[in-house]
mmCIF file of C-alpha atoms and ligand atoms in Angstrom:
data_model
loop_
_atom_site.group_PDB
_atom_site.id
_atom_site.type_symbol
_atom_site.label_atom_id
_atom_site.label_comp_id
_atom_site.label_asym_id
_atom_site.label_seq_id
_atom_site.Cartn_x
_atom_site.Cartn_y
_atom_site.Cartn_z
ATOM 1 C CA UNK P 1 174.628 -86.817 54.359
ATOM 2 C CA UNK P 2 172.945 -83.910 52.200
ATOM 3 C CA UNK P 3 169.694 -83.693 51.744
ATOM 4 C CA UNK P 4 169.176 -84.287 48.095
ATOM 5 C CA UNK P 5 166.491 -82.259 46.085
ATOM 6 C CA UNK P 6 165.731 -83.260 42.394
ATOM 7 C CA UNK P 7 163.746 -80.967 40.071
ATOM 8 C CA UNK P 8 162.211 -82.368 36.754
ATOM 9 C CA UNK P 9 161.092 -81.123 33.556
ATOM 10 C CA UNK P 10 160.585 -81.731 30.048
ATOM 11 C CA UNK P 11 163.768 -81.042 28.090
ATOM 12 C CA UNK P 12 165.936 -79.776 31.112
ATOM 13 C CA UNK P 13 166.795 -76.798 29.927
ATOM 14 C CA UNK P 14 164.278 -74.409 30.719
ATOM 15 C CA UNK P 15 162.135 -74.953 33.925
ATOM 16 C CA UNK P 16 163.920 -77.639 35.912
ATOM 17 C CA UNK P 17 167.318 -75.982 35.431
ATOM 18 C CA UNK P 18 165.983 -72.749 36.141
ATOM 19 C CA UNK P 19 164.529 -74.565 39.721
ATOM 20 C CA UNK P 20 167.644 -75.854 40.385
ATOM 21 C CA UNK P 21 169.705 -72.495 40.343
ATOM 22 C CA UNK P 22 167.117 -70.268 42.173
ATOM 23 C CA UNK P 23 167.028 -72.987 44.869
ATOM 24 C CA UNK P 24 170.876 -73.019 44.920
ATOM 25 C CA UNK P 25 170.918 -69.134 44.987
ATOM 26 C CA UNK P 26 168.101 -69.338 48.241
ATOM 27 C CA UNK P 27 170.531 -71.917 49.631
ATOM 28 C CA UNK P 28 173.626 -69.659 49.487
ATOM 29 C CA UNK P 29 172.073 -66.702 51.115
ATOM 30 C CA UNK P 30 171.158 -68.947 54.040
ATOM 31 C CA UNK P 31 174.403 -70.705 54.064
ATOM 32 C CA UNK P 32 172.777 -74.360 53.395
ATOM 33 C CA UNK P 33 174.498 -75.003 50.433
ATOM 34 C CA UNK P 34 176.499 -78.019 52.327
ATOM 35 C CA UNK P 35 172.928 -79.615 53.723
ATOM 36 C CA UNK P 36 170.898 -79.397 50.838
ATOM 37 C CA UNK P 37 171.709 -80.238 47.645
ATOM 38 C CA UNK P 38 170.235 -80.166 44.161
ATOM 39 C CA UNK P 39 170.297 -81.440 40.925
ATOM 40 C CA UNK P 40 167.783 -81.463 37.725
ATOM 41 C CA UNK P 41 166.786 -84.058 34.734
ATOM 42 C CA UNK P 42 164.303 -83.860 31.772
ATOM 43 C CA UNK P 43 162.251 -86.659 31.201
ATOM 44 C CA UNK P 44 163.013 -86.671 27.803
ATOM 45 C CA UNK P 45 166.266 -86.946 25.993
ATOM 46 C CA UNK P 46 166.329 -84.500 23.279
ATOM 47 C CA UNK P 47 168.276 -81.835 24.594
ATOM 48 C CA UNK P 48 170.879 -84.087 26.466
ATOM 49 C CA UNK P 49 174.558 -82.099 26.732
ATOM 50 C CA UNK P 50 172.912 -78.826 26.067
ATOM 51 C CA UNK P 51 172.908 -75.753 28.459
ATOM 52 C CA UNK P 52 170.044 -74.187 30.088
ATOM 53 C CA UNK P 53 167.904 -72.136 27.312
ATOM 54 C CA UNK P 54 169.202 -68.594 26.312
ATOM 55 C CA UNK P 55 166.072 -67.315 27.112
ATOM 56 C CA UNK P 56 165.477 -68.620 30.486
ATOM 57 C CA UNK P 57 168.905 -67.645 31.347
ATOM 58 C CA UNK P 58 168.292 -64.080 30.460
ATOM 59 C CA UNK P 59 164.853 -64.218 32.593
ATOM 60 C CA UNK P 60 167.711 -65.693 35.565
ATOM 61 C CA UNK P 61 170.013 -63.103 35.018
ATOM 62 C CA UNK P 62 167.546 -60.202 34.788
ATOM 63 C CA UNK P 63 164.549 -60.960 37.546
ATOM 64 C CA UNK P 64 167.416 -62.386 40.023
ATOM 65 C CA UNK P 65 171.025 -61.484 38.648
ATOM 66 C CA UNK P 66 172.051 -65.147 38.599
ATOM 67 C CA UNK P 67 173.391 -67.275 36.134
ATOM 68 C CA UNK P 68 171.544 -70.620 35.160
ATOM 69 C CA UNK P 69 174.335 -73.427 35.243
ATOM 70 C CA UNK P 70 174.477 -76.975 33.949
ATOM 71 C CA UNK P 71 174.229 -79.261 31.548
ATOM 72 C CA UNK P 72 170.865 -81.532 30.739
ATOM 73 C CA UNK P 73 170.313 -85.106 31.585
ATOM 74 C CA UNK P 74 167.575 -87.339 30.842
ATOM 75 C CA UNK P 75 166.114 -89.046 34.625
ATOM 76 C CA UNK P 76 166.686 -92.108 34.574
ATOM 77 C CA UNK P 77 165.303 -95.093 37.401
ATOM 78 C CA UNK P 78 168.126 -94.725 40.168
ATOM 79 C CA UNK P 79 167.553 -90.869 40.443
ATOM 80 C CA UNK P 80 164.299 -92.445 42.511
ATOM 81 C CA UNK P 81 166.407 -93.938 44.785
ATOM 82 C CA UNK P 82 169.039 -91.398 44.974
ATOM 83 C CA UNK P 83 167.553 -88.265 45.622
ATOM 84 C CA UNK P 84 164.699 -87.890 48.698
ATOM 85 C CA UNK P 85 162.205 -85.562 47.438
ATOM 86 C CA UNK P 86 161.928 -85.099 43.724
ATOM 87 C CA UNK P 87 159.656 -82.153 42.315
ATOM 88 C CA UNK P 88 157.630 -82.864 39.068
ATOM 89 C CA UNK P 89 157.321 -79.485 37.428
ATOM 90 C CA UNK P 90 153.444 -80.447 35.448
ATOM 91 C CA UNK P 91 151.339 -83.049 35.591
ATOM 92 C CA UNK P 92 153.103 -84.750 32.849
ATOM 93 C CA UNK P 93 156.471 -84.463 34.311
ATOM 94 C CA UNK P 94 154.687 -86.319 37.755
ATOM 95 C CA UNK P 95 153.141 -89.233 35.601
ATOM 96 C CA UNK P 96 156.450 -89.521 33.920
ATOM 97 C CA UNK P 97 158.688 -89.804 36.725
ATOM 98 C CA UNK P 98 156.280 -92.533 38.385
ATOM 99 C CA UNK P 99 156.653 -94.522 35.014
ATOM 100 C CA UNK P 100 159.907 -95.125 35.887
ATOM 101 C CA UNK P 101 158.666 -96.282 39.679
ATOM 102 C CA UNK P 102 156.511 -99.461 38.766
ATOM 103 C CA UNK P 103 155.908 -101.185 41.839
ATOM 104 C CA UNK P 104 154.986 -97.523 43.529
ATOM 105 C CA UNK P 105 158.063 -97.887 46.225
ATOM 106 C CA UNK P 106 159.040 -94.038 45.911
ATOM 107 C CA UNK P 107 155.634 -92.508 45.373
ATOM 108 C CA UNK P 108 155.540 -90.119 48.186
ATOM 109 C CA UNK P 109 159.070 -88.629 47.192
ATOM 110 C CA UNK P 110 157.931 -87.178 44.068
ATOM 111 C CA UNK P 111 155.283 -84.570 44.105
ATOM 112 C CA UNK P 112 154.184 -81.242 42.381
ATOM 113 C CA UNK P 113 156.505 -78.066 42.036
ATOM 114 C CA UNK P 114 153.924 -75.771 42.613
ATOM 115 C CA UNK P 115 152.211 -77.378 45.814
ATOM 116 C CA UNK P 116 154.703 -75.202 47.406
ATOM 117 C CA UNK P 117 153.699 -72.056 45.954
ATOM 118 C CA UNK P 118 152.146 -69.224 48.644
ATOM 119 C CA UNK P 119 151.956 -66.340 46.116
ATOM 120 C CA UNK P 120 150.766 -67.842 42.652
ATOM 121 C CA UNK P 121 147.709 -70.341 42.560
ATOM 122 C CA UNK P 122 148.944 -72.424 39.684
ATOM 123 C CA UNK P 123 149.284 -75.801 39.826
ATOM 124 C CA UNK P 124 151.778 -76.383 37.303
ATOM 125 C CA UNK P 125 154.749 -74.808 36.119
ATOM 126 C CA UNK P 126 154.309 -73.944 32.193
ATOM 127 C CA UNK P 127 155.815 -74.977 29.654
ATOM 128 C CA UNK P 128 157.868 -71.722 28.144
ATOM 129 C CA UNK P 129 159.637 -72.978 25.671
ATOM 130 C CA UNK P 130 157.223 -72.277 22.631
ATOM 131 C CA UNK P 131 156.359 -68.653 23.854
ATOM 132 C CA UNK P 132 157.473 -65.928 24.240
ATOM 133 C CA UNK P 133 159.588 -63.366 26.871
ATOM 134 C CA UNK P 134 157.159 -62.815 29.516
ATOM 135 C CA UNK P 135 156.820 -66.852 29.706
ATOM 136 C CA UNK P 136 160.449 -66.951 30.771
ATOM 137 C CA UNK P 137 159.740 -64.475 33.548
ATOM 138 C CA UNK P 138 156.451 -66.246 34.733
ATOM 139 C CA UNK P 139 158.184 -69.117 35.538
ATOM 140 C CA UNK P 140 160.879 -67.139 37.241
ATOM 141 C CA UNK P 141 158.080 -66.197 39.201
ATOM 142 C CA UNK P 142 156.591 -68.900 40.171
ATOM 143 C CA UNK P 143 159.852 -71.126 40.608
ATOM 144 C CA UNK P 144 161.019 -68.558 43.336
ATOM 145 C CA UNK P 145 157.694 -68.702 44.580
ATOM 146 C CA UNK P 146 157.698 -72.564 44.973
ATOM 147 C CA UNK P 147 161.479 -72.751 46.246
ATOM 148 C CA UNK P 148 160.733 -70.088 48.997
ATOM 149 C CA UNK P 149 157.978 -72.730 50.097
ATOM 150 C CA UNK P 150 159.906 -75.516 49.445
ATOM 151 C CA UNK P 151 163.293 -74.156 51.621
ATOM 152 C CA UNK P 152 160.867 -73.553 54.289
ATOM 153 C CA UNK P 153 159.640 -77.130 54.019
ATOM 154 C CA UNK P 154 162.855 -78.987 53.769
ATOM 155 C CA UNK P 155 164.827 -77.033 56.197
HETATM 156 P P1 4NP D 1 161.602 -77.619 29.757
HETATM 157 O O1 4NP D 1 161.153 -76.936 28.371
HETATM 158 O O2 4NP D 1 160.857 -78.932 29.852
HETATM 159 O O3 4NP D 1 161.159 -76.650 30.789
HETATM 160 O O4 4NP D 1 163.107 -77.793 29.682
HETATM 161 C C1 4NP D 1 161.159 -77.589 27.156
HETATM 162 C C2 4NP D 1 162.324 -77.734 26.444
HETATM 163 C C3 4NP D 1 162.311 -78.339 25.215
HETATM 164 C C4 4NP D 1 161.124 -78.825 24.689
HETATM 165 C C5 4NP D 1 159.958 -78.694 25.419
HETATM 166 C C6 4NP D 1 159.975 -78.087 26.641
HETATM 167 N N1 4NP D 1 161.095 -79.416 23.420
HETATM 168 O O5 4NP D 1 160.004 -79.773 22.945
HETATM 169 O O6 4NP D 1 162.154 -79.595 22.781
#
């Protein structure tokens, strides 16, 4: 059985998708793609069916050279049971996610994106989606920041 990673956001189509792929693209160049697995969800539902954002992609694509797939989802209560370690990408996201988790049973799989960080000293991912360019490649930054950490971790 994969390990199952589960990165969380707002809308799902900027930071958690963007998490997702750069932790897919770390797991392909060290040939874990088949024991760790990952998957992302917004905790909101506005933006469900759409692709990552255009403007997160082009951060992707021009920081990294990859290309953001999927295709958001809003979380819903079984993705607590399903997945073993799910990362909250803000403080909202975290409070969010344990809404869903009422009688506290998966508490200590959900934690912070950025407790993983090495480089950056933030303790949230931000929100990019009402700024501008150099948003998108902040949190490029910092995600590959926090998945380096984070491979290291779950490996
Ligand atoms: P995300 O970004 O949570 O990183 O996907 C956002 C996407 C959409 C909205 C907010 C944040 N929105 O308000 O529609």
């Amino acid at each position: 059985m994969p390990y199952k990673l589960l990165f969380v956001c707002l809308g799902n189509i900027c930071r958690s998708p963007a998490a997702e792929n750069i932790m897919n693209y770390l797991l392909d160049k060290e040939n874990l793609n088949g024991q760790i697995v990952c998957d992302s969800a917004g905790t909101g539902g506005y933006h469900i069916g759409s692709p990552p954002d255009q403007r997160m992609a082009i951060a992707a694509a021009s920081k990294l050279g990859i290309k953001l797939r999927g295709s958001a989802r809003q979380l819903q209560k079984s993705d607590l049971e399903d997945f073993d370690l799910i990362l909250a990408m803000d403080r909202e996201n975290y409070q969010d996610i344990l809404v869903l988790d009422r009688h506290g049973k998966y508490y200590e799989k959900v934690q912070l994106m950025c407790d993983y960080c090495s480089q950056h000293t933030v303790e949230e991912v931000p929100d990019p989606y009402y700024g501008g360019t150099q948003g998108f490649n902040y949190v490029i930054d910092i995600l590959l920041d926090a998945c380096t950490g984070l491979l290291q971790e779950v490996k």
